[in-house]
mmCIF file of C-alpha atoms in Angstrom:
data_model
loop_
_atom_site.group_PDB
_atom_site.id
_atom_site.type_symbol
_atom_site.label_atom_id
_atom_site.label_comp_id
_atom_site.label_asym_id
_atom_site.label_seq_id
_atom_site.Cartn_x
_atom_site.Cartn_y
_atom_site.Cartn_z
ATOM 1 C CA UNK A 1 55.214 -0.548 4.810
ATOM 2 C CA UNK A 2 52.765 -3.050 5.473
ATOM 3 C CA UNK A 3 49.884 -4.471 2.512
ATOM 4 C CA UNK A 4 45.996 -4.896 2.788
ATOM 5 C CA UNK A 5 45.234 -8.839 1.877
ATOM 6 C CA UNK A 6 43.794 -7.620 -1.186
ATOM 7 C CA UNK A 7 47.028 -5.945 -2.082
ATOM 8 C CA UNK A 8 49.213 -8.874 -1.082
ATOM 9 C CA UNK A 9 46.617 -11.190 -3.192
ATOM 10 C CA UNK A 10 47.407 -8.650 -5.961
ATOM 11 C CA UNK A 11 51.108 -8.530 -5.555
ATOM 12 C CA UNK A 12 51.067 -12.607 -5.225
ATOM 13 C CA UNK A 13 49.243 -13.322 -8.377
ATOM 14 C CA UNK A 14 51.349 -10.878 -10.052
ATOM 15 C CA UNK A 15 54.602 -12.534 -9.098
ATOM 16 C CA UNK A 16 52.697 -15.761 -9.790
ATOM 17 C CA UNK A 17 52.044 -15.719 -12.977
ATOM 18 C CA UNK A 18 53.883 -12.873 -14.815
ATOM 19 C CA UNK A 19 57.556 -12.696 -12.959
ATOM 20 C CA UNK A 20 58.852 -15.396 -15.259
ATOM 21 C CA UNK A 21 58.513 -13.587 -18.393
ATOM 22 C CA UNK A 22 59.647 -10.188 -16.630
ATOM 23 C CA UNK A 23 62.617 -11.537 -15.053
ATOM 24 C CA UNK A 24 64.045 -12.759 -18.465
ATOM 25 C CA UNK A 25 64.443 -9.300 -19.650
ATOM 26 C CA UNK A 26 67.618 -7.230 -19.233
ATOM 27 C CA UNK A 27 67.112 -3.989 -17.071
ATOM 28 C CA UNK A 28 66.957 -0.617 -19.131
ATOM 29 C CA UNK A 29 69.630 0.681 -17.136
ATOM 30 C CA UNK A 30 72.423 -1.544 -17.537
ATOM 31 C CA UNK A 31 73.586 -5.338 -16.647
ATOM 32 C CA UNK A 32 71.353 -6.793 -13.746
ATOM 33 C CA UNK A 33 73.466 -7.968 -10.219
ATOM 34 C CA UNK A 34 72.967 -10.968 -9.160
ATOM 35 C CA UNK A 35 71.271 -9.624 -5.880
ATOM 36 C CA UNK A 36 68.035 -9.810 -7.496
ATOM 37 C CA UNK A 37 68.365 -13.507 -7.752
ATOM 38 C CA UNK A 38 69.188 -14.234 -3.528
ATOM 39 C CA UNK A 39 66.585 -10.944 -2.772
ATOM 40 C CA UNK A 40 66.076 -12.129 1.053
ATOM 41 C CA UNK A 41 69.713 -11.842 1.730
ATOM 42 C CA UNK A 42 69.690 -7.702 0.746
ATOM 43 C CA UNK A 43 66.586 -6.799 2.196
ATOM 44 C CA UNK A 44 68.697 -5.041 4.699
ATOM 45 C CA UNK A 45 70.469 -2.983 1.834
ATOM 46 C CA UNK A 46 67.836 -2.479 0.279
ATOM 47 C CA UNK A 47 65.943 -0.824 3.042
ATOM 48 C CA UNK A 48 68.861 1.125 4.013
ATOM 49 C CA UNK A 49 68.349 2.258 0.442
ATOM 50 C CA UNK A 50 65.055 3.230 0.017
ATOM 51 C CA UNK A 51 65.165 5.367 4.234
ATOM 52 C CA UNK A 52 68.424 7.086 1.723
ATOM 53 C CA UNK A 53 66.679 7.602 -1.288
ATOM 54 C CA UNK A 54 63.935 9.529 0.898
ATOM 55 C CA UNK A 55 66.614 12.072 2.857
ATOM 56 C CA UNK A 56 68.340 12.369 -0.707
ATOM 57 C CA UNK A 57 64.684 13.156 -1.947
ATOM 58 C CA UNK A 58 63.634 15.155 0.899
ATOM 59 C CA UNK A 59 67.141 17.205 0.881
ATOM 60 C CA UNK A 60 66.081 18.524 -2.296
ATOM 61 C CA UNK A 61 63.037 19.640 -1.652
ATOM 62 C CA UNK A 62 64.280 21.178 1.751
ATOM 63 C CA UNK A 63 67.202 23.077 -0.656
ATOM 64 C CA UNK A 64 64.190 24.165 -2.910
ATOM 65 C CA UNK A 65 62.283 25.413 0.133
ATOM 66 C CA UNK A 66 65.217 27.405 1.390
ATOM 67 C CA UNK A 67 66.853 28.809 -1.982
ATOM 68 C CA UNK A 68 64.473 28.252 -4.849
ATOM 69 C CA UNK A 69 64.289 25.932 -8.292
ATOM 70 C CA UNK A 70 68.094 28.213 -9.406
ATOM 71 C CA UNK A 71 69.637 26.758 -7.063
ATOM 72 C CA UNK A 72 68.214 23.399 -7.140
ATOM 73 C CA UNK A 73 69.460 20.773 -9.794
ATOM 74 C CA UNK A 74 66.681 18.116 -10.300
ATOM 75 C CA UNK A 75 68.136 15.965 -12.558
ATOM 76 C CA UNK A 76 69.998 14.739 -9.327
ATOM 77 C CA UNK A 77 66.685 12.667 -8.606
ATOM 78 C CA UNK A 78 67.566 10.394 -11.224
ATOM 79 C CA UNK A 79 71.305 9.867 -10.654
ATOM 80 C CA UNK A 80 70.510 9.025 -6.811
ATOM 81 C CA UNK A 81 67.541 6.422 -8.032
ATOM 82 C CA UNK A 82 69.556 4.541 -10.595
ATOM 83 C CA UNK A 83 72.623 4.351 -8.004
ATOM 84 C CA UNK A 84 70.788 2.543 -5.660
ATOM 85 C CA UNK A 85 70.382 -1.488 -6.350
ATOM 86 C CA UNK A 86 67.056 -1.525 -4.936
ATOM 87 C CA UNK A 87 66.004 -0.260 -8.507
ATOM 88 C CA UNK A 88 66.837 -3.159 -10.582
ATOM 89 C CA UNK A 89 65.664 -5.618 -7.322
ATOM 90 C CA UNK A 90 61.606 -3.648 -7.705
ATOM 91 C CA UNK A 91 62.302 -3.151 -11.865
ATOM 92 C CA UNK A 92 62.742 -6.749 -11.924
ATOM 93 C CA UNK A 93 59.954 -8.000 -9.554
ATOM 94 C CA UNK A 94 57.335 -5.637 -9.633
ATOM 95 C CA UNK A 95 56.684 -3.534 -12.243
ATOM 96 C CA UNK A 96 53.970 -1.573 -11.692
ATOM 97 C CA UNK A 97 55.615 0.136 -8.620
ATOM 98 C CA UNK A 98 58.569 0.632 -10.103
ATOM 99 C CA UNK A 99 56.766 2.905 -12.750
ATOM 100 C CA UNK A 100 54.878 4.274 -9.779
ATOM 101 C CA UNK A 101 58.246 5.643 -8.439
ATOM 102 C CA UNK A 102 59.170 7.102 -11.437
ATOM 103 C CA UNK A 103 55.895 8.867 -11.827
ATOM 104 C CA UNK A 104 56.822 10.276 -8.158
ATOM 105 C CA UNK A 105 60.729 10.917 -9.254
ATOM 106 C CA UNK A 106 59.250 13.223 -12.312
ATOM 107 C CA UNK A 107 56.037 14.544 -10.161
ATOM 108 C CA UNK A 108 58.754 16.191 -7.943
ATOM 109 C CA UNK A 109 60.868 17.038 -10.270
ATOM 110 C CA UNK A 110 58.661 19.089 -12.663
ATOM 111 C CA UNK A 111 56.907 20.887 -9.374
ATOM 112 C CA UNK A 112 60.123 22.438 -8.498
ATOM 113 C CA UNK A 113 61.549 22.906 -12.274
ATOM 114 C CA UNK A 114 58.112 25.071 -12.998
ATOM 115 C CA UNK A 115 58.735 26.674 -9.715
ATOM 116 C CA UNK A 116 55.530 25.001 -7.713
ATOM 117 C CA UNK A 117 54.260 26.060 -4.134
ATOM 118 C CA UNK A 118 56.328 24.179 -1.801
ATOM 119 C CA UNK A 119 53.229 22.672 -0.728
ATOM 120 C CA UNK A 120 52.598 20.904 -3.572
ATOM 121 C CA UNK A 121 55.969 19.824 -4.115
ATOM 122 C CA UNK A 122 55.742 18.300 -0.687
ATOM 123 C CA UNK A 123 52.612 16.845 -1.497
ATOM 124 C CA UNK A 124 54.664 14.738 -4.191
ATOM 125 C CA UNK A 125 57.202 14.312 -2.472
ATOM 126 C CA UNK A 126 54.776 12.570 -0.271
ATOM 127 C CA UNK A 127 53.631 10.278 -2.802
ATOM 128 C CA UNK A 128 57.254 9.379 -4.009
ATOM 129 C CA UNK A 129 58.175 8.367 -0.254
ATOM 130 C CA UNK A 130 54.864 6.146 -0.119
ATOM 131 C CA UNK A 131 56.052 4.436 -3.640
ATOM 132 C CA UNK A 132 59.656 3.873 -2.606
ATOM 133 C CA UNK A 133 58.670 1.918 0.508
ATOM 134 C CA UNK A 134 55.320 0.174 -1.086
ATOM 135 C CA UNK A 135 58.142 -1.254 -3.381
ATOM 136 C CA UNK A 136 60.037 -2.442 -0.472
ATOM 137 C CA UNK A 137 57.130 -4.139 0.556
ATOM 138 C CA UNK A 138 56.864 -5.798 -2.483
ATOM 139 C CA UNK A 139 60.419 -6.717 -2.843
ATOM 140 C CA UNK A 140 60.336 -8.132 0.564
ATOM 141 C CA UNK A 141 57.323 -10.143 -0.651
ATOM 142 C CA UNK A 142 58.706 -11.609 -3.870
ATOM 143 C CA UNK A 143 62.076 -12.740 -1.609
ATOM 144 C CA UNK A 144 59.630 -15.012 0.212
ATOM 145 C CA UNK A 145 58.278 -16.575 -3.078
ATOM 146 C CA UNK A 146 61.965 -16.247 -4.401
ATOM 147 C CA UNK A 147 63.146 -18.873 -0.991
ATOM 148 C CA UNK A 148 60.387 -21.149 -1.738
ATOM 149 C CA UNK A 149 61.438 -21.580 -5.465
ATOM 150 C CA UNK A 150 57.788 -20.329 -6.734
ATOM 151 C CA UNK A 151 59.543 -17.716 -9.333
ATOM 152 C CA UNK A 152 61.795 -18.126 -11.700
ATOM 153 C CA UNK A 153 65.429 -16.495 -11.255
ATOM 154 C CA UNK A 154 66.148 -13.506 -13.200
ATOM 155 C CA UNK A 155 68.023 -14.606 -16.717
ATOM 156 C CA UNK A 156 70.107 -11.748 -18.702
ATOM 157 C CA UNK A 157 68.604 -13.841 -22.319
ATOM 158 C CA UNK A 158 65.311 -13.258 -23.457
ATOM 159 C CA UNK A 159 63.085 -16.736 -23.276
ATOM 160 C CA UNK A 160 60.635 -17.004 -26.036
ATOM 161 C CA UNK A 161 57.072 -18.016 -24.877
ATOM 162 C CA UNK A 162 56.330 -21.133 -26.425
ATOM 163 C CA UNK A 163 52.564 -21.624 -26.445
ATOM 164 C CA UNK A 164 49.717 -19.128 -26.765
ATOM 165 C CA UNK A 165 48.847 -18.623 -23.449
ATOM 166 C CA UNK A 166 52.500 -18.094 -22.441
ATOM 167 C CA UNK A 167 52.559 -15.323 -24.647
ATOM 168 C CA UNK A 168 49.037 -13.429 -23.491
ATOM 169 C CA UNK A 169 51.582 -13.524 -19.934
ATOM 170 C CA UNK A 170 54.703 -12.050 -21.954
ATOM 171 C CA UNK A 171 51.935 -9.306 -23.432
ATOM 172 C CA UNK A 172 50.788 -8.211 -20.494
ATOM 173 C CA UNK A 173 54.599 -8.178 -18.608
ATOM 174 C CA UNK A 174 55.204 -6.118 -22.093
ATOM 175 C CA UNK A 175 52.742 -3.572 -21.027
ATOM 176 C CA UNK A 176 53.364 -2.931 -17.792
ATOM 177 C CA UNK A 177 56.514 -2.187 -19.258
ATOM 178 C CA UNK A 178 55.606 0.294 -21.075
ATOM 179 C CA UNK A 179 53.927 2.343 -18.554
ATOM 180 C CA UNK A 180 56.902 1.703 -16.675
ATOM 181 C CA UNK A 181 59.128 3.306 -20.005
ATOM 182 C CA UNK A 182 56.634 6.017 -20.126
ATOM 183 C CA UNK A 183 57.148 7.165 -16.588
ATOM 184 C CA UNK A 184 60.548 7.187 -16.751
ATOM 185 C CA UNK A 185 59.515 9.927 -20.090
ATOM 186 C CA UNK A 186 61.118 7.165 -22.417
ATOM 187 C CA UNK A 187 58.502 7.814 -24.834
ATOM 188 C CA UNK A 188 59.792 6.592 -28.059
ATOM 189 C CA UNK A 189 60.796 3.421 -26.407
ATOM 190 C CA UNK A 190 57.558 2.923 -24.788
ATOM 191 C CA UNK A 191 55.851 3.625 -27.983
ATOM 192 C CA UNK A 192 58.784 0.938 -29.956
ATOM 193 C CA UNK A 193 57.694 -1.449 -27.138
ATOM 194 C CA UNK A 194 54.395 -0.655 -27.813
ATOM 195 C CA UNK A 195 54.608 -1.486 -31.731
ATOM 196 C CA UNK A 196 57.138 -4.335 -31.362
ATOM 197 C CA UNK A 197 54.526 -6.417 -28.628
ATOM 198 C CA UNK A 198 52.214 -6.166 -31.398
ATOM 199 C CA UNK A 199 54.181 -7.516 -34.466
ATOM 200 C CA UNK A 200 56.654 -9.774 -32.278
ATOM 201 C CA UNK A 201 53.673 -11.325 -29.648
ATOM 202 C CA UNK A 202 50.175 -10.743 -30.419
ATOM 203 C CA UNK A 203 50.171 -11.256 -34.189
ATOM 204 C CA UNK A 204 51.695 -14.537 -33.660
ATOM 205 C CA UNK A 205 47.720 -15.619 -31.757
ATOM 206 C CA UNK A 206 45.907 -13.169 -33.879
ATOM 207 C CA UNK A 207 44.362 -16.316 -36.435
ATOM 208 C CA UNK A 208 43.921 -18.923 -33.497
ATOM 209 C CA UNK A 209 41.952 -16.006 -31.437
ATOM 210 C CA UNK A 210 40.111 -14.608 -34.779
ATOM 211 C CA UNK A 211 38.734 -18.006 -34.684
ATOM 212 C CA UNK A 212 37.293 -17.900 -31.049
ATOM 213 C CA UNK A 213 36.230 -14.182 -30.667
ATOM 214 C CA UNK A 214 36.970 -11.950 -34.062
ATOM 215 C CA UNK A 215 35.336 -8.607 -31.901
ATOM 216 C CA UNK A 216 38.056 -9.043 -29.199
ATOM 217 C CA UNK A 217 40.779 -9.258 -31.940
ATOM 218 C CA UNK A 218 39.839 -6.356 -33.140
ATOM 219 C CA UNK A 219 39.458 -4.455 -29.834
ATOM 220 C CA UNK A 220 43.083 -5.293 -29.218
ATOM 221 C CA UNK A 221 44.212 -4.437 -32.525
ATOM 222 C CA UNK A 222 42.819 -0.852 -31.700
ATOM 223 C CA UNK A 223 44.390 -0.581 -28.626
ATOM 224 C CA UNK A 224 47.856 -1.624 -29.726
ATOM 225 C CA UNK A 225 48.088 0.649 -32.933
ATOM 226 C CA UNK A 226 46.174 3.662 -31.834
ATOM 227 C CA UNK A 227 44.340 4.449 -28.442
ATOM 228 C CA UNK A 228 47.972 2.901 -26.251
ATOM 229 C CA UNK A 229 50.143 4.714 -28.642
ATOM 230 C CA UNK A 230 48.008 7.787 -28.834
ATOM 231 C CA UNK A 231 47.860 8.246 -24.880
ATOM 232 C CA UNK A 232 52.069 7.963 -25.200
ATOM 233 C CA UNK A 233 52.387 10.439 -28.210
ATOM 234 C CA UNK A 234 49.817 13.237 -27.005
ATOM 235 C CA UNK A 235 51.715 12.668 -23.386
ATOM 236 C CA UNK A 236 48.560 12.151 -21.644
ATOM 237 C CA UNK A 237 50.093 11.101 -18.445
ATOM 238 C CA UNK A 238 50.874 8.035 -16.534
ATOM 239 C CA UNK A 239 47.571 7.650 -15.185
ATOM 240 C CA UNK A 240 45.654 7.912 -18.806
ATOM 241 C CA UNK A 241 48.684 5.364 -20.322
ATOM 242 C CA UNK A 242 47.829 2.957 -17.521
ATOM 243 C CA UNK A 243 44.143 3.157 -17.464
ATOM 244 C CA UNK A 244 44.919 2.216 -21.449
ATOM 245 C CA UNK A 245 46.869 -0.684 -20.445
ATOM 246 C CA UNK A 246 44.533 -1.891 -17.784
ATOM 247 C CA UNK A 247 41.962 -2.099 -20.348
ATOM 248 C CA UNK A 248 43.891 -3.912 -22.371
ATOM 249 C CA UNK A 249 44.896 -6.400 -19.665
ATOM 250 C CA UNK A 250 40.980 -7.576 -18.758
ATOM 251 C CA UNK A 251 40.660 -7.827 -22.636
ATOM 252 C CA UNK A 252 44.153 -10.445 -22.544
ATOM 253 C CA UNK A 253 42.687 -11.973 -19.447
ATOM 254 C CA UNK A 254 39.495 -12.895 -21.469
ATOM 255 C CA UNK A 255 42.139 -14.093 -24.208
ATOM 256 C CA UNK A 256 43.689 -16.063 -21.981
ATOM 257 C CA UNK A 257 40.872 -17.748 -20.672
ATOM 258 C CA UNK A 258 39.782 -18.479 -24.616
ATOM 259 C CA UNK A 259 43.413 -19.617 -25.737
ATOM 260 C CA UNK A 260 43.718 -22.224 -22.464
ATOM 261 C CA UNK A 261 40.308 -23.835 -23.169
ATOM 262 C CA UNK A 262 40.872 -24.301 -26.921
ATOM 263 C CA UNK A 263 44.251 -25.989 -25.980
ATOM 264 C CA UNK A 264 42.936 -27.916 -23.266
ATOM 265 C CA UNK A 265 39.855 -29.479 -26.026
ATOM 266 C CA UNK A 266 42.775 -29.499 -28.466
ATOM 267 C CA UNK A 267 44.333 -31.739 -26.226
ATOM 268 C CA UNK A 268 41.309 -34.140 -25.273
ATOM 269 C CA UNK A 269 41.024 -34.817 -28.769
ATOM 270 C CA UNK A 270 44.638 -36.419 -29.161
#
């Protein structure tokens, strides 16, 4: 799987500035190895992984093909993806992907539980395949950053951010998170993750932001209590969840930008 250099810009700044935060947090699905801390030394794993994952995948579709969804136990799918240690090496790196699989884990798995044309349970099958090994790519990526000591190793203990801007990055790490929880159709725990970002993280900025831009407070506020949580509850689909969240992140990136220059005078004063 090879990246555009937009993409890899993407996946870069990504690792950059938000795998620090990430990485701190304990997988959903149990105690994290230590591979995920030496990544270049199980790429080879983990791409014999993710070519197994796809025949596991595509053997279920080809048994759904040949004798129908009665015959076919989906829930399979899941066992076979959170077997593999390749999950907790993308969970912990690269978020976004790794809800991206999910979405394709559940887009296959729903086609042949409602019975689908085996077309279009191909057709997602197609698009879980593509996810698996864009994550590889990204994995592979984030083992070269990893080598030269530019992210931080993965820690089992949450670390609390300790200045404003460090916790606009823990926010947005939070959110992807959530779409992440909502793929894998964890909705109360996305929508807990949701509420507890809010009262744990953003309310702690929420008077030295008021002061620079009282609108954007208020946009956020919005977002975190209704519009995110709304898109989770109605089950409006990973797409409409994200496209929430990706709002939300150009409003934190304006935050951000607000937080770092009010420090940075704050500073110049003393």
């Amino acid at each position: 799987m090879t990246f555009s250099g937009s993409t890899r810009c993407k996946i870069a700044l990504v690792l950059a500035l938000s795998i620090g935060s990430f990485s701190s947090q304990v997988s959903a699905n149990g105690a994290i190895g230590d591979h995920v801390n030496n990544l270049h030394a199980h790429l080879g794993e983990y791409s014999e992984e993710v070519q197994w994952l796809e025949d596991k995948f595509g053997a279920v579709v080809d048994a759904y093909e040949k004798q129908g969804k009665d015959k076919v136990d989906t829930d399979v799918m899941i066992e076979y993806w959170e077997e593999v240690d390749f999950h907790s090496a993308i969970e912990t790196q690269y978020v976004p992907v790794y809800a991206t699989i999910w979405q394709g884990i559940y887009g296959v798995k729903t086609a042949i539980d409602s019975g689908a044309a085996t077309a279009a349970v191909r057709a997602e099958e197609a698009k879980l395949v593509h996810a698996l090994w864009q994550g590889l790519g990204a994995v592979k990526l984030a083992s070269q950053y990893q080598k030269k000591g530019l992210i931080d190793q993965v820690q089992t203990t949450e670390a609390e951010p300790t200045t404003p801007t460090e916790v606009i990055d823990d926010i947005k790490v939070r959110l992807d998170r959530v779409v992440a929880k909502y793929a894998e159709q964890l909705f109360e725990v996305a929508t807990t993750l949701v509420f507890d970002t809010y009262l744990q993280r953003f309310e702690g900025i929420e008077g030295a932001l008021i002061e620079l831009d009282a609108p954007l407070v208020e946009d956020l506020e919005k977002d975190f209590n209704v519009s995110l949580p709304q898109a989770i509850e109605q089950d409006k689909g990973v797409d409409a969840v994200r496209e929430v969240v990706n709002a939300m992140q150009v409003k934190l990136d304006k935050a951000y930008a607000l937080l770092a220059e009010a420090e940075k005078k704050r500073k110049s004063v003393f």
